[in-house]
Amino acid sequence: MKNTDIQKYFKEVDDIVSQCDRCGTCLTVCPLFGVKDIESSSARGKNNIARGMIQGVVKPSAEVLDIVNFCLLCRTCVDNCPSKVKTDNAMIVIRQYFAEKNGSPGIKYKALGGLMKNRTLVKFSAGTLKILRKIGMNTLIPHGMAPSEFTRKQYLSSFAGPAALGSLAATSPIDLSNKSKVAYFKGCGMGMMFPDAVEGTLAILRTLTEPQIIDNMCCGLPHLAHGLRSDFLDMAKENISLFEKADVIVSDCASCSGTLKHIAAHFTDDPAWQERAAAFSRKIMGISEYLFQVGYKPQHRVDVKMTFHEPCHLGRGQGVRKQPRQLLTAAGKFIEMAGADNCCGGAGSFHIDYPAIAQSILDKKRINIENSGAHIVVSECPTCLVQLNKAAVQSGNKFKVMHISQVI
Amino acid sequence: MIADEIKLKIRDIVGSENVLDSNVDCFGYSYDSSFVPMSAENIPDLVVIPSTTKEVSAVMAIANQYGIPVTPRGTASGRTGGCIPIRGGISLALHRMTQIIELDERNMMITVEAGVRTIDVYNFCAEKGLFFPPDPASWKYSTIGGNVGENAGGMRAVKYGVTSNYVMGLEVVLADGSIINTGGKAIKNVTGYNLTQLFTGSEGTLGVITKAILRLIPMPKVRNTMQLMFPSLDNACNTIHKMLISGVVPAAAELMDKISLQAVAKHRKLDINPSIEACIVLEIDGETNEDLQEQAKKIQITANEFDVIEVRIAASQQEVDDIWAIRRGLSSAIGAMAPNRFGEDISVPRDAFPETVRLIRRIAEKNKLTIAVYGHAGDGNIHPSVLCDLSKPGEEQQVHDAIDEIFAAALSVGGTLSGEHGIGITKRPHIAKALGEAGVNTLKMVKQVFDPNGILNPGKIW
């Protein structure tokens, strides 16, 4: 890597981390520090190892990269920090720096990035999982990456009785005649692991409009998060072009909608793409955000206690908090659980890289779900759903896990 | 460097998962919340995380035997480099000693381990209607052991005093590993020297505090917040003096100067009347709402005598939170005004507050620097923040000169170097000016008695 590149990365990081006053507020909220209470787990620890590296006090070593990788990017620290230091952004830039310094982000992330950049492979994986589910072999896939999806049909037959099954989707009061053109952005995780939820999203959208189905690229978050920035930018450009005709782009994955909303920030110094990226980002909406805005009324109300696990990229990432809760209040007996916005430990591939730590974080989540007394825990992110499915099994199936598009 | 066989012994005591020795892990224990620059020399050789007093004692015995420096640490929220292990050795991280041992409601005392967070002490007592008043700004994350070690203050000091006013007894591990208990629950206690108060504020140089017995008071039933805007700093200070003399004692009396107010206004996008030179935020508390209204009325009358421009009495919890958000967000707002910021912590007789601020103004002009001033006007504890850009040539020297002059100003009005942050590393060069040579020698003699090998937090205070 050229010296000027290093300077560029270091300046970008330093602008963020030099704002850290080292007070220690983040120690009390960081989910990782909560299960592994050594300084380097915390946001303060990470920001300051970055500072130490920039100032030459510590060498940029594999150990430093380990510390930088050991971050959920959940933004709990950012939300609570008196100076709002964007630790997640700093970690992403340092990961990028290391990927370029080492010539690669490492075999694992490169393989993952390669898979998710390839539409055929993503579809192929989804197909394989479908077959595995059919023959009941999905539970053999490690890390819960092949969860048994609890479908809307199963949900209604379990909790609402068979009568509910035949009921038609209620028409939304929204005037559909001169509607803006709505496109659906299909996230890789949703497509691969939660096809019933994807169907649910599309069915709901069809009650309101005729959604454009576009064969989109991955949102690029896995690439951005692990030092594959140029792949991220390539896919972003392709997505921007693919969706140019849409007025609203709806995603049922909080990580996708969160990432896509922020795409504009990555093109600010690229005159050719700057405006197109900004226009693209402005069109993005999460499914519950969109449905709330258009005044969607859930298709059925079921007498079942449900709670909401707020994905990091939805609440802290996009400020979407009340919308899913209000939709759920209309769809069932909504109960707010303690620590609903605490990270579940999934965080992209974090739960695969650090299974024991992710499990400790998930245990706290499971206890909160159990204590809420909810029969259904609802979320809006496939990685969260994977984690929550593990928690459901560990709780002896005291609760079911569903995507919001399956219950409203 | 600590030899491998010594590390092995220490691992045997606390369990090897509670010892860190990789350079990057240890790096995390080389800084605190002060402006001490990062340095490879401050990285400890070993981080030891004990869970019991017995473990602390056994680690100290080994450290003493081999002459290894030991620097106790809570959550490193200190502002003067107190827990930075500048001579290497062991960083003794006490944040896992989090047992609340006993809440003795009849005697109104709580016994806690050193690693309990201050806010947890407060909340635990509050549930039983009891009140632990010391509230340093860091109370949400600082540990009680650190607060006792630094004798931390806070906003409530004007009415309720500082940490030392609540420490009844301590369990302390001495340099050689022996464990002593000082003080106790008896309110009158003149048996031997008052070691409790000697260890309180000793900054980890005399022993490792592992437990504290803290005195509690009944929780005030009601509280409210007021915000007063004045055309001059003197008018604001005079209002506070007159209030206190007349017997109206607020639970907190925080003062902000114009520069601080402008920083907050900019940060929070507020419009502030340009004729306002000073703002006071008051917390009042009492037994009944009538009681609060009475206090607020008296305060308003006093403030009117000093041409108060604006009086705001919070009418809802939302308004209380809004007003305090201005004060709590001050440090970050000021920090955001310049690339570098040096926050100080001088303390002066209450009556000298306006004079000291005037002296600070002159120092700012002379050194061509911006210095924001805010502080606990009710108790004379002032936090001047020197704003600067160290990348500008010559600015570092100006900042150092300004800080020297601020300390001289504090001493000239009968004040002192630190009200609540301690001396640590950052104020060490100035201590002789405050205490005199004989005074510093006395501290050294005390240290020699407790820690003859000089292993406990070496290089601090003087």
Short mmCIF file of C-alpha atoms in Angstrom, two decimals, chain A residues 26-319:
data_model
loop_
_atom_site.label_atom_id
_atom_site.label_comp_id
_atom_site.label_asym_id
_atom_site.label_seq_id
_atom_site.Cartn_x
_atom_site.Cartn_y
_atom_site.Cartn_z
CA CYS A 26 -19.33 2.95 26.45
CA LEU A 27 -18.06 0.37 28.94
CA THR A 28 -21.48 0.28 30.55
CA VAL A 29 -23.38 -0.31 27.30
CA CYS A 30 -21.07 -2.26 24.94
CA PRO A 31 -22.57 -5.77 24.60
CA LEU A 32 -19.11 -7.25 24.08
CA PHE A 33 -17.67 -5.62 27.19
CA GLY A 34 -20.74 -7.01 28.95
CA VAL A 35 -19.59 -10.57 28.30
CA LYS A 36 -15.80 -10.08 28.06
CA ASP A 37 -14.86 -7.20 30.32
CA ILE A 38 -11.37 -6.36 29.19
CA GLU A 39 -10.58 -2.93 27.81
CA SER A 40 -9.96 -4.02 24.22
CA SER A 41 -13.53 -5.36 23.96
CA SER A 42 -14.99 -1.91 24.54
CA ALA A 43 -15.44 0.96 22.13
CA ARG A 44 -13.00 3.03 24.19
CA GLY A 45 -10.46 0.23 23.90
CA LYS A 46 -10.93 -0.02 20.15
CA ASN A 47 -10.84 3.70 19.48
CA ASN A 48 -7.71 4.06 21.49
CA ILE A 49 -5.88 1.14 19.97
CA ALA A 50 -6.63 2.86 16.67
CA ARG A 51 -5.21 6.06 18.08
CA GLY A 52 -2.20 4.18 19.43
CA MET A 53 -1.60 2.68 16.00
CA ILE A 54 -1.85 6.03 14.25
CA GLN A 55 0.54 7.59 16.76
CA GLY A 56 2.98 4.70 16.44
CA VAL A 57 2.59 3.50 20.04
CA VAL A 58 1.36 0.07 18.90
CA LYS A 59 2.29 -1.65 15.67
CA PRO A 60 -0.40 -2.53 13.13
CA SER A 61 -0.30 -6.27 13.82
CA ALA A 62 -2.58 -9.27 13.41
CA GLU A 63 -3.47 -8.84 17.10
CA VAL A 64 -4.68 -5.30 16.46
CA LEU A 65 -6.79 -6.57 13.55
CA ASP A 66 -8.29 -9.20 15.87
CA ILE A 67 -9.37 -6.44 18.24
CA VAL A 68 -10.79 -4.38 15.39
CA ASN A 69 -12.69 -7.40 14.03
CA PHE A 70 -14.11 -8.10 17.48
CA CYS A 71 -16.87 -5.51 17.11
CA LEU A 72 -20.58 -6.04 16.45
CA LEU A 73 -20.89 -2.67 14.63
CA CYS A 74 -24.09 -2.40 16.65
CA ARG A 75 -23.68 1.35 17.40
CA THR A 76 -24.82 1.02 21.01
CA CYS A 77 -21.69 2.94 21.97
CA VAL A 78 -22.36 5.66 19.40
CA ASP A 79 -25.86 6.17 20.73
CA ASN A 80 -24.67 6.53 24.31
CA CYS A 81 -21.41 8.39 23.73
CA PRO A 82 -21.45 12.02 24.95
CA SER A 83 -19.36 12.95 21.89
CA LYS A 84 -21.17 10.51 19.56
CA VAL A 85 -17.90 8.96 18.41
CA LYS A 86 -18.67 6.71 15.41
CA THR A 87 -16.69 3.69 16.53
CA ASP A 88 -18.37 1.45 13.96
CA ASN A 89 -17.21 3.62 11.07
CA ALA A 90 -13.69 3.79 12.47
CA MET A 91 -13.56 -0.02 12.74
CA ILE A 92 -14.76 -0.43 9.15
CA VAL A 93 -12.05 1.91 7.85
CA ILE A 94 -9.33 0.12 9.84
CA ARG A 95 -10.52 -3.25 8.55
CA GLN A 96 -10.26 -1.81 5.06
CA TYR A 97 -6.76 -0.54 5.85
CA PHE A 98 -5.67 -3.99 7.02
CA ALA A 99 -7.28 -5.71 4.02
CA GLU A 100 -5.27 -3.52 1.69
CA LYS A 101 -2.12 -3.71 3.76
CA ASN A 102 -2.32 -7.51 3.76
CA GLY A 103 -3.54 -7.65 0.15
CA SER A 104 -6.75 -9.41 1.24
CA PRO A 105 -9.24 -9.43 4.11
CA GLY A 106 -8.39 -13.11 4.68
CA ILE A 107 -9.67 -16.24 2.96
CA LYS A 108 -12.88 -16.49 4.96
CA TYR A 109 -14.19 -12.98 4.28
CA LYS A 110 -13.00 -13.11 0.70
CA ALA A 111 -14.95 -16.31 0.12
CA LEU A 112 -18.04 -14.89 1.81
CA GLY A 113 -17.72 -11.68 -0.17
CA GLY A 114 -17.31 -13.67 -3.38
CA LEU A 115 -20.41 -15.73 -2.70
CA MET A 116 -22.55 -12.72 -1.90
CA LYS A 117 -21.37 -10.79 -4.92
CA ASN A 118 -22.53 -13.59 -7.18
CA ARG A 119 -26.29 -13.61 -7.78
CA THR A 120 -26.31 -17.13 -9.14
CA LEU A 121 -24.53 -18.48 -6.10
CA VAL A 122 -26.88 -16.66 -3.74
CA LYS A 123 -29.86 -18.19 -5.49
CA PHE A 124 -28.17 -21.57 -5.56
CA SER A 125 -27.63 -21.40 -1.79
CA ALA A 126 -31.26 -20.54 -1.26
CA GLY A 127 -32.28 -23.51 -3.38
CA THR A 128 -29.98 -25.86 -1.51
CA LEU A 129 -31.39 -24.74 1.81
CA LYS A 130 -34.92 -25.33 0.56
CA ILE A 131 -34.01 -28.93 -0.25
CA LEU A 132 -32.23 -29.41 3.05
CA ARG A 133 -35.29 -28.12 4.89
CA LYS A 134 -37.53 -30.47 2.97
CA ILE A 135 -35.53 -33.50 3.97
CA GLY A 136 -34.99 -32.17 7.49
CA MET A 137 -31.23 -31.91 7.20
CA ASN A 138 -31.04 -28.15 7.72
CA THR A 139 -30.31 -28.60 11.43
CA LEU A 140 -26.98 -30.18 10.50
CA ILE A 141 -25.68 -26.88 9.10
CA PRO A 142 -23.56 -25.21 11.80
CA HIS A 143 -24.14 -21.79 13.40
CA GLY A 144 -27.89 -22.05 12.85
CA MET A 145 -27.38 -20.73 9.34
CA ALA A 146 -30.11 -23.01 8.09
CA PRO A 147 -32.93 -22.19 10.51
CA SER A 148 -36.29 -23.95 10.37
CA GLU A 149 -38.57 -21.14 9.27
CA PHE A 150 -41.89 -20.85 11.09
CA THR A 151 -44.26 -19.83 8.32
CA ARG A 152 -47.26 -17.55 8.36
CA LYS A 153 -49.43 -20.56 7.65
CA GLN A 154 -48.07 -22.45 10.63
CA TYR A 155 -48.41 -19.32 12.75
CA LEU A 156 -52.05 -18.80 11.89
CA SER A 157 -52.94 -22.45 12.34
CA SER A 158 -51.22 -22.52 15.75
CA PHE A 159 -52.45 -19.26 17.16
CA ALA A 160 -55.51 -18.13 15.25
CA GLY A 161 -57.21 -21.41 14.44
CA PRO A 162 -57.93 -22.69 10.92
CA ALA A 163 -60.61 -20.07 10.23
CA ALA A 164 -58.04 -17.33 9.92
CA LEU A 165 -56.28 -19.16 7.14
CA GLY A 166 -58.94 -18.50 4.57
CA SER A 167 -59.35 -14.81 5.34
CA LEU A 168 -58.35 -12.47 2.58
CA ALA A 169 -55.84 -9.73 2.94
CA ALA A 170 -57.60 -6.56 3.96
CA THR A 171 -57.42 -3.71 1.51
CA SER A 172 -55.35 -0.85 2.68
CA PRO A 173 -57.08 2.55 2.87
CA ILE A 174 -54.25 4.00 0.78
CA ASP A 175 -55.28 5.23 -2.65
CA LEU A 176 -53.40 3.04 -5.08
CA SER A 177 -54.41 4.77 -8.29
CA ASN A 178 -51.61 7.29 -8.63
CA LYS A 179 -49.10 5.62 -6.45
CA SER A 180 -45.41 6.08 -6.62
CA LYS A 181 -43.50 3.18 -8.12
CA VAL A 182 -42.43 0.85 -5.35
CA ALA A 183 -39.60 -1.61 -5.83
CA TYR A 184 -38.63 -4.48 -3.58
CA PHE A 185 -34.99 -4.92 -2.59
CA LYS A 186 -34.38 -8.57 -1.81
CA GLY A 187 -31.64 -9.11 0.73
CA CYS A 188 -29.38 -12.15 0.34
CA GLY A 189 -30.06 -13.36 3.87
CA MET A 190 -33.80 -13.05 3.46
CA GLY A 191 -33.75 -14.82 0.11
CA MET A 192 -31.44 -17.59 1.26
CA MET A 193 -32.91 -18.33 4.65
CA PHE A 194 -36.40 -16.88 4.99
CA PRO A 195 -38.37 -17.41 1.76
CA ASP A 196 -41.74 -17.46 3.53
CA ALA A 197 -41.03 -14.02 4.97
CA VAL A 198 -40.04 -12.75 1.52
CA GLU A 199 -43.34 -14.06 0.18
CA GLY A 200 -45.06 -12.32 3.07
CA THR A 201 -43.42 -9.01 2.26
CA LEU A 202 -44.37 -9.27 -1.39
CA ALA A 203 -47.94 -10.29 -0.54
CA ILE A 204 -48.29 -7.27 1.73
CA LEU A 205 -46.79 -4.94 -0.85
CA ARG A 206 -49.21 -6.32 -3.46
CA THR A 207 -52.14 -5.29 -1.27
CA LEU A 208 -50.90 -1.72 -1.71
CA THR A 209 -49.25 -1.52 -5.10
CA GLU A 210 -47.65 -3.59 -7.84
CA PRO A 211 -44.09 -3.83 -6.58
CA GLN A 212 -41.28 -4.00 -9.09
CA ILE A 213 -39.22 -7.13 -8.58
CA ILE A 214 -35.65 -6.41 -9.49
CA ASP A 215 -32.86 -8.93 -9.57
CA ASN A 216 -30.69 -6.82 -7.31
CA MET A 217 -27.15 -7.21 -6.04
CA CYS A 218 -26.20 -7.72 -2.40
CA CYS A 219 -26.39 -4.48 -0.41
CA GLY A 220 -22.66 -4.84 0.21
CA LEU A 221 -22.64 -4.63 4.00
CA PRO A 222 -20.64 -7.86 4.41
CA HIS A 223 -18.07 -6.48 1.98
CA LEU A 224 -17.92 -3.04 3.52
CA ALA A 225 -17.61 -4.48 7.00
CA HIS A 226 -14.68 -6.71 6.13
CA GLY A 227 -12.36 -4.68 3.98
CA LEU A 228 -13.86 -5.29 0.55
CA ARG A 229 -14.77 -1.70 -0.12
CA SER A 230 -14.23 -1.77 -3.85
CA ASP A 231 -16.64 -4.71 -4.17
CA PHE A 232 -19.07 -2.74 -2.06
CA LEU A 233 -18.78 0.26 -4.36
CA ASP A 234 -19.15 -1.89 -7.51
CA MET A 235 -22.36 -3.45 -6.22
CA ALA A 236 -23.65 -0.12 -4.97
CA LYS A 237 -23.26 1.35 -8.47
CA GLU A 238 -25.05 -1.59 -10.00
CA ASN A 239 -27.91 -1.32 -7.51
CA ILE A 240 -28.18 2.42 -8.05
CA SER A 241 -28.57 1.81 -11.78
CA LEU A 242 -31.00 -1.07 -11.35
CA PHE A 243 -33.38 0.94 -9.20
CA GLU A 244 -33.20 4.24 -11.03
CA LYS A 245 -36.84 4.00 -12.18
CA ALA A 246 -38.31 3.31 -8.74
CA ASP A 247 -39.65 6.04 -6.47
CA VAL A 248 -39.51 4.01 -3.29
CA ILE A 249 -37.27 1.02 -2.58
CA VAL A 250 -38.49 -1.20 0.22
CA SER A 251 -36.38 -3.81 1.96
CA ASP A 252 -37.47 -6.23 4.64
CA CYS A 253 -33.91 -6.58 5.93
CA ALA A 254 -32.79 -3.88 8.36
CA SER A 255 -29.13 -4.38 7.47
CA CYS A 256 -29.87 -3.84 3.79
CA SER A 257 -32.10 -0.81 4.30
CA GLY A 258 -29.62 0.65 6.78
CA THR A 259 -26.67 0.14 4.47
CA LEU A 260 -28.47 1.40 1.37
CA LYS A 261 -29.64 4.54 3.17
CA HIS A 262 -26.01 5.36 3.85
CA ILE A 263 -24.64 4.61 0.40
CA ALA A 264 -24.64 8.30 -0.50
CA ALA A 265 -21.95 8.92 2.12
CA HIS A 266 -19.53 6.69 0.18
CA PHE A 267 -19.81 8.69 -3.04
CA THR A 268 -19.44 12.23 -1.76
CA ASP A 269 -16.11 12.66 -3.54
CA ASP A 270 -17.22 10.98 -6.77
CA PRO A 271 -18.88 13.60 -8.99
CA ALA A 272 -20.16 11.00 -11.45
CA TRP A 273 -22.11 9.11 -8.80
CA GLN A 274 -22.63 11.59 -6.01
CA GLU A 275 -26.10 12.73 -6.98
CA ARG A 276 -27.35 9.39 -8.22
CA ALA A 277 -26.22 7.77 -4.96
CA ALA A 278 -27.90 10.46 -2.88
CA ALA A 279 -31.13 10.06 -4.84
CA PHE A 280 -30.94 6.28 -4.38
CA SER A 281 -30.38 6.53 -0.63
CA ARG A 282 -33.31 8.89 -0.22
CA LYS A 283 -35.65 6.30 -1.77
CA ILE A 284 -34.81 3.51 0.65
CA MET A 285 -37.30 2.45 3.31
CA GLY A 286 -37.46 -0.47 5.68
CA ILE A 287 -40.64 -2.55 5.39
CA SER A 288 -42.18 -1.46 8.69
CA GLU A 289 -41.18 2.14 8.08
CA TYR A 290 -42.87 2.07 4.68
CA LEU A 291 -46.00 0.27 5.86
CA PHE A 292 -46.39 2.62 8.79
CA GLN A 293 -46.04 5.63 6.52
CA VAL A 294 -48.67 4.46 4.06
CA GLY A 295 -51.04 3.59 6.90
CA TYR A 296 -51.08 -0.15 6.29
CA LYS A 297 -53.49 -2.12 8.45
CA PRO A 298 -52.42 -5.66 9.38
CA GLN A 299 -54.34 -8.40 7.60
CA HIS A 300 -55.34 -10.09 10.82
CA ARG A 301 -55.29 -9.58 14.52
CA VAL A 302 -54.39 -12.68 16.48
CA ASP A 303 -54.84 -13.08 20.21
CA VAL A 304 -51.22 -13.89 20.88
CA LYS A 305 -48.53 -12.17 22.93
CA MET A 306 -45.76 -10.92 20.72
CA THR A 307 -42.64 -8.90 21.35
CA PHE A 308 -40.19 -7.14 19.06
CA HIS A 309 -36.45 -7.57 18.87
CA GLU A 310 -35.18 -4.29 17.46
CA PRO A 311 -32.29 -4.89 15.05
CA CYS A 312 -29.28 -2.62 15.62
CA HIS A 313 -29.42 -1.47 12.02
CA LEU A 314 -33.10 -0.57 12.33
CA GLY A 315 -33.29 1.31 15.64
CA ARG A 316 -29.86 2.84 16.08
CA GLY A 317 -29.00 2.57 12.40
CA GLN A 318 -32.12 4.25 11.00
CA GLY A 319 -34.08 5.58 13.95
#
